[in-house]
mmCIF file of C-alpha atoms in Angstrom:
data_model
loop_
_atom_site.group_PDB
_atom_site.id
_atom_site.type_symbol
_atom_site.label_atom_id
_atom_site.label_comp_id
_atom_site.label_asym_id
_atom_site.label_seq_id
_atom_site.Cartn_x
_atom_site.Cartn_y
_atom_site.Cartn_z
ATOM 1 C CA MET A 1 33.938 -5.854 107.141
ATOM 2 C CA ARG A 2 31.234 -5.301 104.528
ATOM 3 C CA LEU A 3 28.879 -8.086 103.415
ATOM 4 C CA ILE A 4 26.472 -8.547 100.532
ATOM 5 C CA MET A 5 23.676 -11.027 101.214
ATOM 6 C CA THR A 6 20.514 -12.359 99.609
ATOM 7 C CA HIS A 7 17.711 -14.724 100.591
ATOM 8 C CA GLU A 8 17.834 -18.484 101.141
ATOM 9 C CA GLN A 9 16.553 -20.739 98.336
ATOM 10 C CA ALA A 10 18.105 -18.117 96.061
ATOM 11 C CA ASP A 11 17.172 -18.088 92.390
ATOM 12 C CA LEU A 12 19.335 -16.824 89.542
ATOM 13 C CA ASP A 13 18.152 -13.231 90.029
ATOM 14 C CA ALA A 14 19.287 -13.342 93.663
ATOM 15 C CA LEU A 15 22.691 -14.831 92.743
ATOM 16 C CA ALA A 16 23.152 -12.380 89.876
ATOM 17 C CA SER A 17 22.247 -9.473 92.168
ATOM 18 C CA LEU A 18 24.807 -10.762 94.666
ATOM 19 C CA LEU A 19 27.451 -10.805 91.928
ATOM 20 C CA ALA A 20 26.514 -7.369 90.562
ATOM 21 C CA ALA A 21 26.708 -5.785 94.010
ATOM 22 C CA HIS A 22 30.138 -7.386 94.475
ATOM 23 C CA ILE A 23 31.339 -5.991 91.131
ATOM 24 C CA LEU A 24 30.280 -2.557 92.373
ATOM 25 C CA ASP A 25 32.049 -3.100 95.717
ATOM 26 C CA PRO A 26 34.852 -5.658 95.175
ATOM 27 C CA ASP A 27 36.261 -5.200 98.694
ATOM 28 C CA SER A 28 33.065 -6.600 100.222
ATOM 29 C CA TYR A 29 32.236 -10.271 100.790
ATOM 30 C CA ALA A 30 29.457 -11.611 98.524
ATOM 31 C CA LEU A 31 28.080 -14.302 100.825
ATOM 32 C CA LEU A 32 26.457 -17.264 99.105
ATOM 33 C CA PRO A 33 23.274 -18.476 100.820
ATOM 34 C CA ARG A 34 23.269 -21.940 102.309
ATOM 35 C CA GLN A 35 20.611 -23.076 99.837
ATOM 36 C CA PHE A 36 20.066 -21.963 96.250
ATOM 37 C CA ASN A 37 18.451 -23.322 93.114
ATOM 38 C CA ARG A 38 19.961 -26.227 91.200
ATOM 39 C CA ASN A 39 20.683 -24.209 88.072
ATOM 40 C CA GLY A 40 22.458 -21.627 90.215
ATOM 41 C CA GLN A 41 24.448 -24.368 91.939
ATOM 42 C CA ALA A 42 25.490 -25.763 88.567
ATOM 43 C CA PHE A 43 26.661 -22.334 87.353
ATOM 44 C CA VAL A 44 28.614 -21.675 90.563
ATOM 45 C CA ARG A 45 30.235 -25.121 90.427
ATOM 46 C CA LYS A 46 31.554 -24.415 86.937
ATOM 47 C CA TYR A 47 32.362 -20.709 87.114
ATOM 48 C CA GLY A 48 32.361 -19.868 90.831
ATOM 49 C CA LEU A 49 36.129 -19.399 91.123
ATOM 50 C CA LYS A 50 35.914 -16.594 88.543
ATOM 51 C CA LEU A 51 33.035 -14.812 90.286
ATOM 52 C CA GLY A 52 34.473 -14.048 93.721
ATOM 53 C CA PHE A 53 31.664 -15.430 95.872
ATOM 54 C CA SER A 54 32.354 -16.213 99.542
ATOM 55 C CA ARG A 55 30.932 -18.772 101.937
ATOM 56 C CA LEU A 56 30.355 -18.415 105.648
ATOM 57 C CA THR A 57 33.615 -20.205 106.452
ATOM 58 C CA ASP A 58 35.551 -17.630 104.374
ATOM 59 C CA LEU A 59 34.552 -14.687 106.541
ATOM 60 C CA PRO A 60 37.154 -13.306 108.966
ATOM 61 C CA ARG A 61 36.275 -12.809 112.602
ATOM 62 C CA GLY A 62 35.140 -9.360 113.616
ATOM 63 C CA ASN A 63 32.204 -7.021 113.547
ATOM 64 C CA ILE A 64 30.229 -6.420 110.387
ATOM 65 C CA GLU A 65 30.195 -2.715 109.619
ATOM 66 C CA GLU A 66 27.779 -2.776 106.690
ATOM 67 C CA VAL A 67 25.395 -5.210 104.984
ATOM 68 C CA THR A 68 23.836 -4.797 101.549
ATOM 69 C CA LEU A 69 20.749 -6.963 101.064
ATOM 70 C CA VAL A 70 19.837 -7.706 97.455
ATOM 71 C CA ASP A 71 16.562 -9.201 96.162
ATOM 72 C CA THR A 72 15.308 -9.418 99.743
ATOM 73 C CA GLN A 73 14.258 -7.220 102.651
ATOM 74 C CA SER A 74 14.945 -9.776 105.383
ATOM 75 C CA MET A 75 18.142 -10.260 107.358
ATOM 76 C CA VAL A 76 19.339 -13.618 108.664
ATOM 77 C CA THR A 77 21.033 -13.869 112.049
ATOM 78 C CA LEU A 78 24.798 -13.773 111.617
ATOM 79 C CA ARG A 79 27.743 -13.576 113.979
ATOM 80 C CA GLY A 80 29.323 -10.143 113.844
ATOM 81 C CA LEU A 81 26.120 -8.159 113.385
ATOM 82 C CA THR A 82 25.763 -5.338 115.912
ATOM 83 C CA LYS A 83 23.391 -2.456 116.575
ATOM 84 C CA GLU A 84 25.866 -0.237 114.736
ATOM 85 C CA THR A 85 25.789 -2.353 111.533
ATOM 86 C CA LYS A 86 24.480 -0.252 108.641
ATOM 87 C CA VAL A 87 22.004 -2.008 106.356
ATOM 88 C CA LYS A 88 21.156 -1.070 102.762
ATOM 89 C CA VAL A 89 18.396 -2.817 100.817
ATOM 90 C CA ILE A 90 18.316 -3.024 97.008
ATOM 91 C CA ASP A 91 15.181 -4.821 95.836
ATOM 92 C CA HIS A 92 12.454 -4.963 93.221
ATOM 93 C CA HIS A 93 9.716 -6.394 95.428
ATOM 94 C CA PRO A 94 7.182 -4.015 97.032
ATOM 95 C CA ARG A 95 8.582 -2.508 100.208
ATOM 96 C CA LYS A 96 7.419 -4.245 103.361
ATOM 97 C CA SER A 97 4.928 -2.199 105.348
ATOM 98 C CA GLN A 98 6.805 -3.087 108.566
ATOM 99 C CA GLY A 99 10.356 -2.354 107.490
ATOM 100 C CA GLN A 100 13.281 -1.302 109.645
ATOM 101 C CA PRO A 101 13.204 2.480 110.189
ATOM 102 C CA ASP A 102 16.997 2.829 110.328
ATOM 103 C CA TRP A 103 17.691 0.830 107.142
ATOM 104 C CA ASP A 104 18.416 2.487 103.793
ATOM 105 C CA TYR A 105 15.936 1.218 101.181
ATOM 106 C CA GLU A 106 16.277 1.422 97.398
ATOM 107 C CA VAL A 107 13.284 -0.272 95.796
ATOM 108 C CA HIS A 108 12.434 -0.152 92.081
ATOM 109 C CA GLU A 109 9.531 -1.761 90.215
ATOM 110 C CA THR A 110 11.710 -3.629 87.736
ATOM 111 C CA GLY A 111 11.141 -7.169 86.525
ATOM 112 C CA ALA A 112 14.435 -8.285 88.091
ATOM 113 C CA CYS A 113 16.571 -6.978 90.925
ATOM 114 C CA THR A 114 19.641 -7.569 88.764
ATOM 115 C CA THR A 115 18.452 -4.805 86.425
ATOM 116 C CA ILE A 116 18.849 -2.160 89.150
ATOM 117 C CA LEU A 117 22.447 -3.181 89.797
ATOM 118 C CA VAL A 118 23.362 -3.532 86.123
ATOM 119 C CA GLU A 119 22.276 0.084 85.668
ATOM 120 C CA LYS A 120 24.739 1.072 88.398
ATOM 121 C CA ILE A 121 27.504 -0.918 86.666
ATOM 122 C CA ILE A 122 26.731 0.897 83.395
ATOM 123 C CA GLU A 123 26.758 4.248 85.173
ATOM 124 C CA LYS A 124 30.213 3.523 86.600
ATOM 125 C CA GLY A 125 31.542 2.343 83.228
ATOM 126 C CA LEU A 126 32.729 -1.005 84.592
ATOM 127 C CA ALA A 127 33.806 -3.859 82.322
ATOM 128 C CA LEU A 128 32.577 -7.435 82.775
ATOM 129 C CA THR A 129 33.970 -10.856 82.009
ATOM 130 C CA THR A 130 31.912 -13.240 79.872
ATOM 131 C CA GLU A 131 31.024 -15.290 82.958
ATOM 132 C CA GLU A 132 29.894 -12.222 84.903
ATOM 133 C CA ALA A 133 27.818 -10.811 82.042
ATOM 134 C CA THR A 134 26.212 -14.209 81.432
ATOM 135 C CA LEU A 135 25.134 -14.716 85.054
ATOM 136 C CA LEU A 136 23.698 -11.187 85.171
ATOM 137 C CA LEU A 137 21.794 -11.941 81.960
ATOM 138 C CA LEU A 138 20.493 -15.185 83.496
ATOM 139 C CA GLY A 139 19.276 -13.281 86.542
ATOM 140 C CA ILE A 140 17.163 -10.937 84.431
ATOM 141 C CA TYR A 141 15.977 -13.669 82.076
ATOM 142 C CA GLU A 142 14.823 -15.978 84.869
ATOM 143 C CA ASP A 143 12.787 -13.370 86.745
ATOM 144 C CA THR A 144 11.254 -11.889 83.585
ATOM 145 C CA GLY A 145 10.667 -15.123 81.663
ATOM 146 C CA SER A 146 13.266 -14.000 79.122
ATOM 147 C CA LEU A 147 11.555 -10.581 79.001
ATOM 148 C CA SER A 148 8.075 -12.095 78.471
ATOM 149 C CA TYR A 149 6.403 -11.644 81.900
ATOM 150 C CA PRO A 150 3.970 -8.727 82.379
ATOM 151 C CA SER A 151 6.214 -7.359 85.150
ATOM 152 C CA THR A 152 9.002 -6.754 82.602
ATOM 153 C CA ILE A 153 9.719 -3.098 81.863
ATOM 154 C CA ALA A 154 11.923 -1.291 79.353
ATOM 155 C CA ARG A 155 14.731 -1.003 81.899
ATOM 156 C CA ASP A 156 15.034 -4.812 82.006
ATOM 157 C CA ALA A 157 15.301 -4.991 78.213
ATOM 158 C CA SER A 158 17.873 -2.187 78.146
ATOM 159 C CA ALA A 159 19.988 -3.979 80.767
ATOM 160 C CA VAL A 160 19.855 -7.204 78.724
ATOM 161 C CA SER A 161 20.888 -5.337 75.574
ATOM 162 C CA TRP A 162 23.882 -3.845 77.372
ATOM 163 C CA LEU A 163 24.881 -7.221 78.853
ATOM 164 C CA LEU A 164 24.873 -8.800 75.395
ATOM 165 C CA SER A 165 27.147 -6.034 74.153
ATOM 166 C CA ALA A 166 29.314 -6.565 77.264
ATOM 167 C CA GLY A 167 29.953 -10.208 76.370
ATOM 168 C CA ALA A 168 27.077 -12.286 77.781
ATOM 169 C CA ASP A 169 27.009 -15.670 76.044
ATOM 170 C CA LEU A 170 23.520 -16.887 75.081
ATOM 171 C CA ASN A 171 24.846 -20.390 74.348
ATOM 172 C CA ILE A 172 26.036 -20.684 77.956
ATOM 173 C CA ALA A 173 22.874 -19.059 79.319
ATOM 174 C CA ALA A 174 20.624 -21.536 77.494
ATOM 175 C CA LYS A 175 22.162 -24.415 79.483
ATOM 176 C CA TYR A 176 21.026 -22.947 82.809
ATOM 177 C CA LEU A 177 17.537 -21.674 81.992
ATOM 178 C CA ASN A 178 14.515 -23.918 82.718
ATOM 179 C CA PRO A 179 16.356 -27.044 83.962
ATOM 180 C CA PRO A 180 14.299 -30.272 84.125
ATOM 181 C CA LEU A 181 12.409 -30.889 87.357
ATOM 182 C CA SER A 182 13.877 -33.293 89.904
ATOM 183 C CA SER A 183 11.853 -36.334 90.966
ATOM 184 C CA ALA A 184 10.833 -34.547 94.194
ATOM 185 C CA GLN A 185 9.716 -31.509 92.187
ATOM 186 C CA VAL A 186 7.689 -33.727 89.847
ATOM 187 C CA GLN A 187 5.922 -35.223 92.877
ATOM 188 C CA LEU A 188 5.168 -31.725 94.190
ATOM 189 C CA TYR A 189 3.881 -30.696 90.755
ATOM 190 C CA ASP A 190 1.442 -33.633 90.809
ATOM 191 C CA ARG A 191 0.228 -32.737 94.317
ATOM 192 C CA LEU A 192 -0.332 -29.107 93.357
ATOM 193 C CA LEU A 193 -2.144 -30.056 90.164
ATOM 194 C CA LYS A 194 -4.594 -32.203 92.151
ATOM 195 C CA THR A 195 -5.483 -29.314 94.486
ATOM 196 C CA ALA A 196 -5.586 -26.543 91.856
ATOM 197 C CA GLN A 197 -8.741 -24.414 92.071
ATOM 198 C CA GLU A 198 -9.906 -21.652 89.740
ATOM 199 C CA VAL A 199 -11.023 -18.393 91.349
ATOM 200 C CA THR A 200 -12.369 -15.346 89.513
ATOM 201 C CA VAL A 201 -10.757 -12.101 90.663
ATOM 202 C CA GLU A 202 -12.078 -8.962 88.943
ATOM 203 C CA GLN A 203 -12.919 -10.902 85.762
ATOM 204 C CA SER A 204 -9.528 -12.633 85.706
ATOM 205 C CA MET A 205 -8.973 -16.338 86.309
ATOM 206 C CA VAL A 206 -6.540 -17.092 89.135
ATOM 207 C CA VAL A 207 -5.457 -20.613 90.063
ATOM 208 C CA ILE A 208 -4.702 -21.387 93.703
ATOM 209 C CA ALA A 209 -2.864 -24.635 94.524
ATOM 210 C CA THR A 210 -1.624 -25.991 97.859
ATOM 211 C CA ALA A 211 0.525 -28.929 98.921
ATOM 212 C CA ALA A 212 2.856 -30.197 101.623
ATOM 213 C CA ALA A 213 6.486 -30.847 100.665
ATOM 214 C CA LEU A 214 8.318 -31.574 103.909
ATOM 215 C CA ASP A 215 10.702 -33.827 101.942
ATOM 216 C CA LEU A 216 11.647 -31.199 99.337
ATOM 217 C CA ASN A 217 15.157 -29.732 99.176
ATOM 218 C CA ASP A 218 14.769 -28.139 95.731
ATOM 219 C CA GLU A 219 13.205 -24.781 94.888
ATOM 220 C CA ILE A 220 9.474 -24.285 94.389
ATOM 221 C CA SER A 221 9.593 -21.483 91.823
ATOM 222 C CA SER A 222 10.464 -23.866 88.960
ATOM 223 C CA VAL A 223 7.466 -26.033 89.841
ATOM 224 C CA ALA A 224 5.176 -22.982 89.872
ATOM 225 C CA HIS A 225 6.560 -21.925 86.486
ATOM 226 C CA ARG A 226 5.736 -25.313 84.921
ATOM 227 C CA LEU A 227 2.279 -25.290 86.520
ATOM 228 C CA ARG A 228 1.555 -21.887 85.039
ATOM 229 C CA GLU A 229 2.735 -23.002 81.607
ATOM 230 C CA PHE A 230 0.368 -25.989 81.723
ATOM 231 C CA LEU A 231 -2.744 -24.297 83.170
ATOM 232 C CA MET A 232 -2.260 -20.871 81.514
ATOM 233 C CA PRO A 233 -4.194 -18.824 84.132
ATOM 234 C CA ASP A 234 -4.177 -15.034 84.388
ATOM 235 C CA GLY A 235 -2.541 -15.491 87.777
ATOM 236 C CA LEU A 236 -1.174 -18.316 89.903
ATOM 237 C CA VAL A 237 -0.801 -18.585 93.678
ATOM 238 C CA VAL A 238 1.053 -21.603 95.090
ATOM 239 C CA LEU A 239 1.247 -22.316 98.822
ATOM 240 C CA VAL A 240 3.638 -25.075 99.903
ATOM 241 C CA LEU A 241 4.300 -26.278 103.447
ATOM 242 C CA THR A 242 8.026 -27.007 103.863
ATOM 243 C CA ARG A 243 10.317 -27.807 106.772
ATOM 244 C CA MET A 244 11.241 -24.105 106.879
ATOM 245 C CA GLY A 245 7.620 -22.951 107.032
ATOM 246 C CA LEU A 246 4.884 -21.993 104.601
ATOM 247 C CA ARG A 247 6.163 -20.690 101.266
ATOM 248 C CA LEU A 248 4.170 -18.636 98.788
ATOM 249 C CA VAL A 249 4.924 -18.213 95.094
ATOM 250 C CA ALA A 250 2.683 -15.807 93.184
ATOM 251 C CA ARG A 251 2.928 -15.198 89.443
ATOM 252 C CA ALA A 252 0.847 -13.083 87.051
ATOM 253 C CA SER A 253 0.432 -13.861 83.362
ATOM 254 C CA SER A 254 -1.793 -10.867 82.660
ATOM 255 C CA PRO A 255 -1.200 -7.142 83.244
ATOM 256 C CA ASN A 256 -4.746 -7.018 84.647
ATOM 257 C CA ILE A 257 -3.589 -8.830 87.797
ATOM 258 C CA ASP A 258 -1.795 -6.847 90.506
ATOM 259 C CA MET A 259 -0.091 -9.897 91.972
ATOM 260 C CA ALA A 260 1.754 -7.946 94.673
ATOM 261 C CA LYS A 261 -1.579 -6.622 95.957
ATOM 262 C CA LEU A 262 -3.186 -10.046 95.731
ATOM 263 C CA ALA A 263 -0.253 -11.774 97.469
ATOM 264 C CA ARG A 264 -0.620 -9.434 100.451
ATOM 265 C CA ARG A 265 -4.046 -10.999 101.070
ATOM 266 C CA PHE A 266 -2.215 -14.162 102.075
#
């Protein structure tokens, strides 16, 4: 049995990467995380039957021969994993300094993880349905701010161009980008705004905000995005205490900020 997995609290880039990896290996199980963002949940509710995702209860019994991790470099504990299970990582985040020596890593500095997998789909000459192309487009758009974030590179734009030619529907995509905040997210936004502090880092203004959100079930990234839009800093670091531990969201609005390097300080 082969699995494709991503991280919990998955955003659209994680879900799109999960789908893209499944398109490349249709005999594998693309395992949905237990928790993922509301806009991703809404897309899966409407189009999930056409996308071939699996849930934990769908998996057959038996050992897992191979796992592909997308948009993450962390493995969750799962029945069927053994010492012989092969693990491949496809990610766009900086490689962890303490990675697993026997894992196969493929890490690219793209704005979205989906971009890496779309390039593989193009290379194989695979066709996509409208629903597939649209979710892949959403994955790139969400992690690159619709190609506006400083982390965006030409490869992201090229992947988007190909997805549009492959049938991605911008009218559908617009319904799932930037959904309104839930009441719990609005409360978190207010808490973060009250604690926001400006710090000068190498002549750039970085805002650091902290809050507790033990009652939050929704994602934090959308809250951080709205906070950045309002405060317009060169960089933003948000630290939120949740029931699952301390979560960090770091975003750069200026190419002068190496946010990956700064985030490692935390």
